[in-house]
């Protein structure tokens, strides 16, 4: 499943490419979307903005029309100049939004729906999203995230971090990396964590995700191939602390990285038993900064 930073980058790239542009052609392999084009016309509308909310991507058109998509495991938005060859098979195409300068193509998006502002407010799952870890400065609400986490003391922290109704945007890679950065065993219960431990988890989550959406490309149109990193290194072999490193030595202490499936969805979690003891040691453990470069 893509992490919130992937969706955020996709939304930002699409926003730069599409905002203010008139749709010159809309096409979809999904009959329900195609019918909206036939009945109400997407073509001719202007794209107002594109934004990410958690792992959802929203494209707003003039006239109270919103395209809501979720990529789950396999979906992808690409942008191309007209006539440019697609990097995925035409059979995977689900949506084409063409403007004068840019074609935006969604491939194999499993969830794609048109909404009005009103129907979007009623959309289940979407309207139960917790505050976004990647929200803009003035909208970012760490107190509310903490409140929601603490309302579920029975959850393991590794599970809680993936609960999009508590906080939106974290996926399986960051889940493990955040716990490592904070020296917290991912199987500890939320209720066993001190306020300062829980705060450090939320701060690390925001720090990691923000670090991975920081653009170095200016206004250039880019696709989303950036290497995800939490260690401060961009080298593909050194960019993460524990994720998918089972049996390899911990980058801090050299102990063997462990892994186990966790939660109802049985997503694999990675940790260092030495740096992240299962017993609470909040009093003894100095807080660990999220971006320590090793
Ligand atoms: Zn270690």
CSV table of C-alpha atoms and ligand atoms in Angstrom, one decimal:
chain,number,residue,atom,x,y,z
A,1,UNK,CA,0.0,0.0,0.0
A,2,UNK,CA,1.4,3.4,-0.9
A,3,UNK,CA,2.3,5.6,2.1
A,4,UNK,CA,0.8,9.1,2.6
A,5,UNK,CA,3.9,10.7,1.2
A,6,UNK,CA,3.5,8.9,-2.1
A,7,UNK,CA,-0.1,10.2,-2.4
A,8,UNK,CA,1.0,13.6,-1.3
A,9,UNK,CA,3.6,13.8,-4.0
A,10,UNK,CA,1.2,12.5,-6.6
A,11,UNK,CA,-1.4,15.1,-5.6
A,12,UNK,CA,1.2,17.9,-5.6
A,13,UNK,CA,2.4,16.9,-9.1
A,14,UNK,CA,-1.1,16.6,-10.4
A,15,UNK,CA,-2.0,19.9,-8.9
A,16,UNK,CA,0.9,21.7,-10.6
A,17,UNK,CA,0.0,20.1,-13.9
A,18,UNK,CA,-3.8,20.4,-13.8
A,19,UNK,CA,-4.9,23.3,-11.6
A,20,UNK,CA,-6.5,26.1,-13.6
A,21,UNK,CA,-6.6,23.9,-16.8
A,22,UNK,CA,-9.7,23.2,-18.8
A,23,UNK,CA,-10.5,19.5,-19.4
A,24,UNK,CA,-10.5,18.9,-23.1
A,25,UNK,CA,-11.2,15.2,-22.9
A,26,UNK,CA,-12.3,12.8,-20.1
A,27,UNK,CA,-12.3,9.1,-20.6
A,28,UNK,CA,-12.7,6.2,-18.2
A,29,UNK,CA,-12.7,2.4,-18.5
A,30,UNK,CA,-15.0,2.4,-15.4
A,31,UNK,CA,-18.6,2.6,-16.6
A,32,UNK,CA,-19.8,4.6,-13.6
A,33,UNK,CA,-17.3,7.3,-14.2
A,34,UNK,CA,-17.9,7.3,-18.0
A,35,UNK,CA,-21.6,7.8,-17.3
A,36,UNK,CA,-20.9,11.0,-15.4
A,37,UNK,CA,-19.0,12.3,-18.5
A,38,UNK,CA,-22.0,11.4,-20.7
A,39,UNK,CA,-24.6,12.8,-18.2
A,40,UNK,CA,-23.0,15.9,-16.7
A,41,UNK,CA,-19.8,16.4,-18.8
A,42,UNK,CA,-16.4,16.5,-17.1
A,43,UNK,CA,-15.0,17.8,-20.4
A,44,UNK,CA,-15.2,21.6,-20.4
A,45,UNK,CA,-14.9,22.0,-16.6
A,46,UNK,CA,-11.8,23.5,-15.1
A,47,UNK,CA,-9.6,21.7,-12.6
A,48,UNK,CA,-9.7,23.8,-9.4
A,49,UNK,CA,-7.2,21.8,-7.3
A,50,UNK,CA,-5.8,18.4,-6.5
A,51,UNK,CA,-5.2,17.4,-2.9
A,52,UNK,CA,-4.3,14.4,-0.7
A,53,UNK,CA,-6.2,13.4,2.4
A,54,UNK,CA,-4.4,10.5,4.0
A,55,UNK,CA,-4.1,8.0,1.2
A,56,UNK,CA,-7.0,9.4,-0.8
A,57,UNK,CA,-6.5,11.7,-3.7
A,58,UNK,CA,-9.1,14.3,-4.7
A,59,UNK,CA,-9.4,16.2,-7.9
A,60,UNK,CA,-11.8,19.1,-7.7
A,61,UNK,CA,-13.6,20.3,-10.9
A,62,UNK,CA,-15.7,23.5,-11.2
A,63,UNK,CA,-19.4,23.0,-10.7
A,64,UNK,CA,-19.2,20.9,-7.5
A,65,UNK,CA,-17.7,17.8,-9.0
A,66,UNK,CA,-14.9,15.9,-7.2
A,67,UNK,CA,-13.1,12.8,-8.3
A,68,UNK,CA,-12.1,10.7,-5.3
A,69,UNK,CA,-9.5,7.9,-5.9
A,70,UNK,CA,-7.6,5.5,-3.6
A,71,UNK,CA,-4.7,3.6,-4.9
A,72,UNK,CA,-4.6,0.6,-2.5
A,73,UNK,CA,-1.8,-1.7,-3.5
A,74,UNK,CA,-1.6,-1.2,-7.3
A,75,UNK,CA,-2.9,2.1,-8.4
A,76,UNK,CA,-0.8,4.9,-10.0
A,77,UNK,CA,-1.3,8.3,-11.4
A,78,UNK,CA,1.0,9.4,-14.2
A,79,UNK,CA,1.3,12.6,-16.2
A,80,UNK,CA,2.4,12.8,-19.8
A,81,UNK,CA,2.7,15.3,-22.5
A,82,UNK,CA,0.2,14.7,-25.3
A,83,UNK,CA,1.5,11.9,-27.6
A,84,UNK,CA,4.1,10.8,-25.1
A,85,UNK,CA,4.3,7.0,-24.7
A,86,UNK,CA,2.7,5.6,-21.5
A,87,UNK,CA,4.9,3.7,-19.1
A,88,UNK,CA,2.1,1.2,-18.3
A,89,UNK,CA,-0.1,-0.9,-20.5
A,90,UNK,CA,-3.2,0.7,-22.1
A,91,UNK,CA,-5.2,-2.2,-20.6
A,92,UNK,CA,-4.4,-0.9,-17.1
A,93,UNK,CA,-5.8,2.6,-17.9
A,94,UNK,CA,-8.8,3.5,-15.8
A,95,UNK,CA,-9.1,7.3,-16.2
A,96,UNK,CA,-7.7,9.8,-18.7
A,97,UNK,CA,-8.0,13.6,-17.9
A,98,UNK,CA,-6.7,15.5,-20.9
A,99,UNK,CA,-5.9,19.2,-20.9
A,100,UNK,CA,-4.2,21.3,-23.5
A,101,UNK,CA,-0.8,20.6,-22.2
A,102,UNK,CA,-1.0,17.5,-20.0
A,103,UNK,CA,-2.6,14.1,-20.0
A,104,UNK,CA,-3.2,12.7,-16.5
A,105,UNK,CA,-3.7,8.9,-16.5
A,106,UNK,CA,-4.8,6.8,-13.6
A,107,UNK,CA,-3.7,3.1,-13.9
A,108,UNK,CA,-5.5,0.3,-12.0
A,109,UNK,CA,-6.9,2.5,-9.3
A,110,UNK,CA,-9.2,0.2,-7.4
A,111,UNK,CA,-11.4,2.9,-6.0
A,112,UNK,CA,-12.6,5.8,-8.2
A,113,UNK,CA,-15.8,7.7,-7.6
A,114,UNK,CA,-17.3,11.0,-8.5
A,115,UNK,CA,-18.8,13.1,-5.7
A,116,UNK,CA,-20.3,16.4,-4.8
A,117,UNK,CA,-19.2,18.2,-1.6
A,118,UNK,CA,-22.4,16.8,0.0
A,119,UNK,CA,-22.0,13.2,-1.0
A,120,UNK,CA,-18.3,13.3,-0.1
A,121,UNK,CA,-19.2,14.2,3.5
A,122,UNK,CA,-21.4,11.1,3.6
A,123,UNK,CA,-18.8,8.8,2.2
A,124,UNK,CA,-17.9,6.2,4.8
A,125,UNK,CA,-14.2,5.4,5.5
A,126,UNK,CA,-13.2,8.6,3.8
A,127,UNK,CA,-15.2,10.8,6.3
A,128,UNK,CA,-13.8,8.8,9.2
A,129,UNK,CA,-10.2,9.7,8.4
A,130,UNK,CA,-8.2,10.9,11.3
A,131,UNK,CA,-6.1,14.1,11.1
A,132,UNK,CA,-3.4,13.9,8.5
A,133,UNK,CA,0.2,13.6,9.6
A,134,UNK,CA,1.1,15.7,6.5
A,135,UNK,CA,-1.4,18.5,7.1
A,136,UNK,CA,-0.2,22.1,6.4
A,137,UNK,CA,1.4,23.8,9.4
A,138,UNK,CA,-1.7,25.7,10.5
A,139,UNK,CA,-4.0,22.7,10.0
A,140,UNK,CA,-1.7,20.2,11.6
A,141,UNK,CA,-3.3,19.0,14.9
A,142,UNK,CA,-0.9,16.9,16.9
A,143,UNK,CA,-3.1,17.2,20.0
A,144,UNK,CA,-6.0,15.6,18.2
A,145,UNK,CA,-3.8,12.8,16.9
A,146,UNK,CA,-2.6,12.1,20.5
A,147,UNK,CA,-6.1,12.2,21.8
A,148,UNK,CA,-7.3,9.6,19.2
A,149,UNK,CA,-4.3,7.4,19.9
A,150,UNK,CA,-4.8,7.5,23.6
A,151,UNK,CA,-8.5,6.6,23.1
A,152,UNK,CA,-7.3,3.1,22.0
A,153,UNK,CA,-4.9,1.9,24.8
A,154,UNK,CA,-5.7,-1.7,23.8
A,155,UNK,CA,-4.0,-1.4,20.4
A,156,UNK,CA,-0.4,-2.3,19.8
A,157,UNK,CA,1.4,0.9,18.7
A,158,UNK,CA,2.4,-0.7,15.3
A,159,UNK,CA,-1.2,-1.4,14.7
A,160,UNK,CA,-2.4,2.0,15.8
A,161,UNK,CA,0.0,3.8,13.4
A,162,UNK,CA,-1.8,2.1,10.5
A,163,UNK,CA,-5.3,2.9,11.7
A,164,UNK,CA,-6.3,5.7,9.3
A,165,UNK,CA,-9.1,6.7,11.6
A,166,UNK,CA,-6.6,7.7,14.3
A,167,UNK,CA,-4.1,9.4,12.1
A,168,UNK,CA,-4.0,9.4,8.4
A,169,UNK,CA,-1.0,8.8,6.1
A,170,UNK,CA,1.2,6.2,7.6
A,171,UNK,CA,1.9,2.9,5.8
A,172,UNK,CA,3.8,-0.2,6.5
A,173,UNK,CA,7.3,1.1,5.8
A,174,UNK,CA,7.1,4.1,8.1
A,175,UNK,CA,5.3,2.2,10.8
A,176,UNK,CA,8.4,0.2,11.6
A,177,UNK,CA,10.8,3.1,11.0
A,178,UNK,CA,8.9,5.4,13.3
A,179,UNK,CA,9.0,2.8,16.2
A,180,UNK,CA,12.7,2.3,15.7
A,181,UNK,CA,13.5,6.0,15.7
A,182,UNK,CA,11.7,6.3,19.0
A,183,UNK,CA,13.2,3.2,20.6
A,184,UNK,CA,9.7,1.8,21.1
A,185,UNK,CA,8.9,-1.9,20.5
A,186,UNK,CA,6.1,-2.0,17.9
A,187,UNK,CA,4.2,-4.6,19.9
A,188,UNK,CA,3.9,-2.4,23.0
A,189,UNK,CA,0.3,-1.4,23.8
A,190,UNK,CA,-0.6,2.2,23.3
A,191,UNK,CA,-1.8,2.2,26.9
A,192,UNK,CA,1.7,1.3,28.1
A,193,UNK,CA,3.3,4.3,26.4
A,194,UNK,CA,4.0,7.5,28.3
A,195,UNK,CA,2.8,10.8,26.9
A,196,UNK,CA,6.3,11.8,26.0
A,197,UNK,CA,6.8,8.4,24.2
A,198,UNK,CA,3.5,8.8,22.3
A,199,UNK,CA,4.4,12.4,21.4
A,200,UNK,CA,7.8,11.3,20.1
A,201,UNK,CA,6.0,8.8,17.9
A,202,UNK,CA,3.7,11.4,16.4
A,203,UNK,CA,6.6,13.9,15.9
A,204,UNK,CA,8.7,11.2,14.2
A,205,UNK,CA,5.8,10.3,11.9
A,206,UNK,CA,5.4,13.9,10.8
A,207,UNK,CA,9.2,14.4,10.4
A,208,UNK,CA,9.7,11.3,8.3
A,209,UNK,CA,6.7,11.9,6.0
A,210,UNK,CA,7.5,15.6,5.6
A,211,UNK,CA,11.2,14.7,4.8
A,212,UNK,CA,10.0,12.5,2.0
A,213,UNK,CA,7.7,15.0,0.3
A,214,UNK,CA,10.2,17.8,0.3
A,215,UNK,CA,10.6,18.7,-3.3
A,216,UNK,CA,14.0,19.4,-4.9
A,217,UNK,CA,12.6,19.7,-8.3
A,218,UNK,CA,11.0,23.1,-8.2
A,219,UNK,CA,8.1,23.4,-10.6
A,220,UNK,CA,9.4,20.7,-12.9
A,221,UNK,CA,7.0,17.8,-13.5
A,222,UNK,CA,8.3,14.7,-11.9
A,223,UNK,CA,7.1,11.2,-11.5
A,224,UNK,CA,7.3,9.5,-8.1
A,225,UNK,CA,10.4,7.5,-8.1
A,226,UNK,CA,12.1,9.2,-5.1
A,227,UNK,CA,13.8,6.8,-2.7
A,228,UNK,CA,12.0,6.7,0.6
A,229,UNK,CA,14.4,7.3,3.4
A,230,UNK,CA,14.5,7.7,7.2
A,231,UNK,CA,18.2,7.4,7.9
A,232,UNK,CA,19.1,10.6,6.1
A,233,UNK,CA,20.9,8.6,3.4
A,234,UNK,CA,19.6,8.3,-0.1
A,235,UNK,CA,21.6,5.2,-0.9
A,236,UNK,CA,19.1,2.4,-1.7
A,237,UNK,CA,21.0,0.0,0.6
A,238,UNK,CA,21.1,2.4,3.5
A,239,UNK,CA,18.0,4.5,3.3
A,240,UNK,CA,15.9,2.7,6.0
A,241,UNK,CA,16.7,1.5,9.6
A,242,UNK,CA,14.8,-1.7,9.9
A,243,UNK,CA,12.1,-2.2,7.1
A,244,UNK,CA,12.7,-5.4,5.2
A,245,UNK,CA,16.0,-6.0,7.0
A,246,UNK,CA,15.2,-9.2,8.9
A,247,UNK,CA,18.3,-10.9,10.1
A,248,UNK,CA,20.6,-8.0,9.0
A,249,UNK,CA,22.5,-6.1,11.7
A,250,UNK,CA,20.9,-3.1,13.4
A,251,UNK,CA,22.5,0.1,12.1
A,252,UNK,CA,22.8,1.4,15.6
A,253,UNK,CA,23.8,-1.6,17.8
A,254,UNK,CA,24.5,-4.5,15.4
A,255,UNK,CA,21.9,-6.9,16.8
A,256,UNK,CA,19.9,-8.9,14.3
A,257,UNK,CA,16.7,-7.2,13.0
A,258,UNK,CA,13.6,-9.2,13.8
A,259,UNK,CA,10.2,-9.3,12.1
A,260,UNK,CA,6.7,-10.7,12.7
A,261,UNK,CA,3.3,-10.2,11.3
A,262,UNK,CA,1.1,-7.8,13.2
A,263,UNK,CA,-2.5,-6.8,13.5
A,264,UNK,CA,-5.7,-8.0,11.8
A,265,UNK,CA,-4.2,-7.4,8.4
A,266,UNK,CA,-1.0,-9.3,9.3
A,267,UNK,CA,1.3,-6.7,7.9
A,268,UNK,CA,5.0,-7.5,8.7
A,269,UNK,CA,6.6,-5.3,11.3
A,270,UNK,CA,10.4,-5.0,11.7
A,271,UNK,CA,12.4,-4.0,14.8
A,272,UNK,CA,15.6,-4.3,16.8
A,273,UNK,CA,14.9,-6.0,20.1
A,274,UNK,CA,18.0,-4.4,21.7
A,275,UNK,CA,17.2,-0.8,20.7
A,276,UNK,CA,13.4,-1.3,21.2
A,277,UNK,CA,12.9,-3.3,24.4
A,278,UNK,CA,9.4,-4.8,24.9
A,279,UNK,CA,9.5,-3.7,28.5
A,280,UNK,CA,8.7,-0.1,29.1
A,281,UNK,CA,11.9,1.8,29.9
A,282,UNK,CA,10.6,5.3,29.4
A,283,UNK,CA,12.3,6.7,32.4
A,284,UNK,CA,15.7,5.4,31.5
A,285,UNK,CA,15.7,5.9,27.8
A,286,UNK,CA,16.7,9.3,26.4
A,287,UNK,CA,14.5,10.4,23.6
A,288,UNK,CA,15.9,9.6,20.1
A,289,UNK,CA,15.6,12.1,17.4
A,290,UNK,CA,13.8,11.0,14.3
A,291,UNK,CA,16.4,12.1,11.8
A,292,UNK,CA,19.6,10.8,13.4
A,293,UNK,CA,21.8,10.1,10.4
A,294,UNK,CA,23.7,7.4,12.1
B,1,LIG,ZN1,19.7,-2.0,17.6
